[in-house]
Coordinates of N, CA and C in Angstrom, one line a residue:
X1 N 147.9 114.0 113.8 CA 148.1 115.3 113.2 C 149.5 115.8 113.8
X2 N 150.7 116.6 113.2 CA 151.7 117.1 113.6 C 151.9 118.7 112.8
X3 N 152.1 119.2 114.2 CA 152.3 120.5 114.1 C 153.6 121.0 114.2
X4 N 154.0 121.3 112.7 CA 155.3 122.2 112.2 C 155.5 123.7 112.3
X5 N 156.2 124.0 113.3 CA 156.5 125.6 113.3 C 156.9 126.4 112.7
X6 N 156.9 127.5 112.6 CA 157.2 128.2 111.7 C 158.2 128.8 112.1
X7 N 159.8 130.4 111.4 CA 160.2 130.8 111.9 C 160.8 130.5 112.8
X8 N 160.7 131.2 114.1 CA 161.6 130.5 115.6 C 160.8 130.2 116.1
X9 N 159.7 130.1 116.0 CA 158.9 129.4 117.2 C 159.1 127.7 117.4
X10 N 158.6 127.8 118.6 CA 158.2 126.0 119.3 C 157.1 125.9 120.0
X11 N 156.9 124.4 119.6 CA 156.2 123.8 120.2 C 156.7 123.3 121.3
X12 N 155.7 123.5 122.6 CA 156.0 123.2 124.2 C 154.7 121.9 124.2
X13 N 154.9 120.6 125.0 CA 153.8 120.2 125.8 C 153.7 120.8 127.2
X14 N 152.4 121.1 127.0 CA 152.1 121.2 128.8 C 152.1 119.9 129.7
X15 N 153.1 120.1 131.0 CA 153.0 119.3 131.4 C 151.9 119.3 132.6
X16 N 151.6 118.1 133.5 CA 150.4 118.1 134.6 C 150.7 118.8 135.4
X17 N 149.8 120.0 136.1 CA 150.1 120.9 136.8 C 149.6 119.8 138.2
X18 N 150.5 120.0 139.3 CA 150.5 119.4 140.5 C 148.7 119.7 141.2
X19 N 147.9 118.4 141.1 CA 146.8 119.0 142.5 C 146.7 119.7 143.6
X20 N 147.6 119.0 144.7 CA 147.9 118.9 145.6 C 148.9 119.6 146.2
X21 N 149.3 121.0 147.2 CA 150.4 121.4 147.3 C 150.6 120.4 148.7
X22 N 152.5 121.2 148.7 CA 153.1 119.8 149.9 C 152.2 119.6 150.7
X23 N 151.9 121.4 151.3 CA 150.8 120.7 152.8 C 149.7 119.8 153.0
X24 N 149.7 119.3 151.3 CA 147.9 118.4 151.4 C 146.9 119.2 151.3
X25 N 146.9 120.9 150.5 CA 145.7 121.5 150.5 C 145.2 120.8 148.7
X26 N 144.4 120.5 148.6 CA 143.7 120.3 147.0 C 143.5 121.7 146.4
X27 N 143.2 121.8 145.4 CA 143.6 122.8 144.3 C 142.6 122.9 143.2
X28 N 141.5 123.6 143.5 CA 140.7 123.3 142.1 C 141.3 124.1 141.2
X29 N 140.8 123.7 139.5 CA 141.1 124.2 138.6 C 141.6 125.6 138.5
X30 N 140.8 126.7 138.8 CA 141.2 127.9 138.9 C 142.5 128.6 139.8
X31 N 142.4 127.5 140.9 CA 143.9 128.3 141.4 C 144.7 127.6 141.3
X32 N 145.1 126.3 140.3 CA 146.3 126.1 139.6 C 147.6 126.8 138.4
X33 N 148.3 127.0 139.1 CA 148.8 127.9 137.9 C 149.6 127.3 136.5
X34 N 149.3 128.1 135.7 CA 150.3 127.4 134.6 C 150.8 127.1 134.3
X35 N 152.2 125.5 134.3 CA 153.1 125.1 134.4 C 154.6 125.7 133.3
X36 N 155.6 126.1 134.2 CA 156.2 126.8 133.7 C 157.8 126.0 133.2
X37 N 157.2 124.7 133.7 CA 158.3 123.8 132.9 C 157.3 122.9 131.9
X38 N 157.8 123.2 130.8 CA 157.6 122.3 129.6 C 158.5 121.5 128.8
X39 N 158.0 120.5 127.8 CA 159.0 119.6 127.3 C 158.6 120.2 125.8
X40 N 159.9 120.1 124.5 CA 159.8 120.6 123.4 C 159.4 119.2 122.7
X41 N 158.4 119.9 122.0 CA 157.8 119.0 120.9 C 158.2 119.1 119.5
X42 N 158.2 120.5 119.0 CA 158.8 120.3 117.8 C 159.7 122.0 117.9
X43 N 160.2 122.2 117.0 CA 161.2 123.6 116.4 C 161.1 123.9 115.0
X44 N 160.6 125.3 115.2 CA 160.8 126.3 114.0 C 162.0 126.0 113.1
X45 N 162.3 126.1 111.9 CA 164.0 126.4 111.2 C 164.6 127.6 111.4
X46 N 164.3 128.4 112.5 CA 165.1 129.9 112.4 C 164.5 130.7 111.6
X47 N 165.4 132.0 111.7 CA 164.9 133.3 110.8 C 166.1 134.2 110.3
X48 N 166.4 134.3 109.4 CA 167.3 135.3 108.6 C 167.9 136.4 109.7
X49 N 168.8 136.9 109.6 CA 169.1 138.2 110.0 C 169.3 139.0 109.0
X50 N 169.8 140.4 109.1 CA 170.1 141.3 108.3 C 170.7 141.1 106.9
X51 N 171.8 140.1 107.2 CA 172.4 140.0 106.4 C 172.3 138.2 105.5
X52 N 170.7 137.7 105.7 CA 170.5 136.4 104.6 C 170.6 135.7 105.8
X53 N 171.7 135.6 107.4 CA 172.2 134.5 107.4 C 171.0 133.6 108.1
X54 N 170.7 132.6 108.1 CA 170.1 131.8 109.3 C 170.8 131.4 110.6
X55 N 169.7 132.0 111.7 CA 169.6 132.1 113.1 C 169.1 131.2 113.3
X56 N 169.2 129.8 113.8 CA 168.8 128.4 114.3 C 168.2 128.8 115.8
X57 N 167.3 127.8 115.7 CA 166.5 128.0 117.0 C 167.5 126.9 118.1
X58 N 167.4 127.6 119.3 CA 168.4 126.9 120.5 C 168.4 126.0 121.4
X59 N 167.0 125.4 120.8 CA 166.5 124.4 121.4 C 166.2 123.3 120.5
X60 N 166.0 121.8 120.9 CA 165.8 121.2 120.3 C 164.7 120.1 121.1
X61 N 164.0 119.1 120.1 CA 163.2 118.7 120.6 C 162.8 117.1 121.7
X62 N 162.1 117.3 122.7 CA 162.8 116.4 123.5 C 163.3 117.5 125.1
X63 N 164.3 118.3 124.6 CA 164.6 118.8 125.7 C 163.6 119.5 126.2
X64 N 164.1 119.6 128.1 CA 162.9 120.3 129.2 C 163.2 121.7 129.1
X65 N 162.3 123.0 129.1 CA 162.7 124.5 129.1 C 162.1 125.0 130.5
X66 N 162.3 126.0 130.7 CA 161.5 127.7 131.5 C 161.1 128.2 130.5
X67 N 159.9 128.8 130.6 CA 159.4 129.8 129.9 C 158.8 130.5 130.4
X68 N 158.2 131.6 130.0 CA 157.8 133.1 130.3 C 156.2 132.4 131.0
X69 N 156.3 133.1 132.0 CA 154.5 132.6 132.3 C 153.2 133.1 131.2
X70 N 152.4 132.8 131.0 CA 151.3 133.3 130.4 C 151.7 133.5 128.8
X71 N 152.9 133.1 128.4 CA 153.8 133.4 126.8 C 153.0 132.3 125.8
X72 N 152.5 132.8 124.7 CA 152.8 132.1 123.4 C 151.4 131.7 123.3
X73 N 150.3 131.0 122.7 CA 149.2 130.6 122.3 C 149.2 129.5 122.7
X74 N 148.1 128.8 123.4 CA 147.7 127.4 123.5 C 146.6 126.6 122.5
X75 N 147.0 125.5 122.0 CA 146.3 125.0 121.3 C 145.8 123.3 121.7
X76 N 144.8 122.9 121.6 CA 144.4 121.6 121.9 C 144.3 120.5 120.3
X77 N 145.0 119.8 120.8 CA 144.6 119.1 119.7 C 145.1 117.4 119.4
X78 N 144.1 116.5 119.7 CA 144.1 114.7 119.6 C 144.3 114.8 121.5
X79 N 143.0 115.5 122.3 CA 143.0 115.4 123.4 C 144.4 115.8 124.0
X80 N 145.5 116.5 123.6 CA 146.7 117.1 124.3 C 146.7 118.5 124.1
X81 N 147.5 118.6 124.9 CA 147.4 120.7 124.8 C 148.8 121.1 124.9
X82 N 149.1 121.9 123.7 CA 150.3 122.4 123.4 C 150.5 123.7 123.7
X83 N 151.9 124.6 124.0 CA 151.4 126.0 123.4 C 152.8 126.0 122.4
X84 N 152.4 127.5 121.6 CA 153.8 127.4 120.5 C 153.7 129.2 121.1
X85 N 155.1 129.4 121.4 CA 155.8 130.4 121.7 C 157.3 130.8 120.8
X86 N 157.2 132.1 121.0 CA 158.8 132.5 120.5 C 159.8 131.9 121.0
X87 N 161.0 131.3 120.2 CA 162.3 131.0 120.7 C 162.8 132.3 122.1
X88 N 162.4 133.5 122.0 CA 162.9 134.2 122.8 C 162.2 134.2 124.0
X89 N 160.6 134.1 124.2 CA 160.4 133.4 125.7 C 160.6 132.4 126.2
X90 N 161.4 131.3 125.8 CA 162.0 130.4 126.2 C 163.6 131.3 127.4
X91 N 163.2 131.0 128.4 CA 164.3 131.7 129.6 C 165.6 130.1 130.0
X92 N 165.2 129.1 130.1 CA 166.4 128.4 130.2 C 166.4 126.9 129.9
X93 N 167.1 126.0 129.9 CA 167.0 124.6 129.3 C 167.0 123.5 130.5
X94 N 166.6 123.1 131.0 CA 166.6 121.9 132.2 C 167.5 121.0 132.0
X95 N 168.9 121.0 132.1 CA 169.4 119.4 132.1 C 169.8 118.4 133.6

């Protein structure tokens, strides 16, 4: 199955949130927090402005992001878990 975005959104994979912090404490599910570096899976075609033009989205797919904690919908799907967020909670690009 492949999920096409719409507008500016993207698709993020979630990546494995760490078990274990440095000190060796284990981490059950609940106090893991949501990983806030993701890798892009797919990209929206943009969105018009005022005047017709098209606004391309500023990411592309492949590349690592920052994003907004808790931003955008999560979806599961072929046992993987995506979320698709706005181009604008994306905060920076990892190179």
């Amino acid at each position: 199955m492949n999920i096409k975005p719409l507008g500016n959104r993207v698709v993020l994979k979630q990546t494995k949130v760490e078990e274990k912090t440095s000190s060796g404490i284990i981490l059950t599910g609940n106090a893991q927090e949501k990983p806030q570096y993701l890798e892009v899976v797919a990209v929206g075609p943009g969105i018009n402005d005022a005047n017709g033009n098209k606004i391309p989205v500023e990411v592309s797919v492949g590349q690592k992001v920052i994003c907004q904690k808790y931003s955008g919908s999560t979806v599961k799907m072929d046992d993987e878990e995506y979320t698709i967020i706005n181009a604008e909670d994306i905060l920076a690009i990892i190179e």
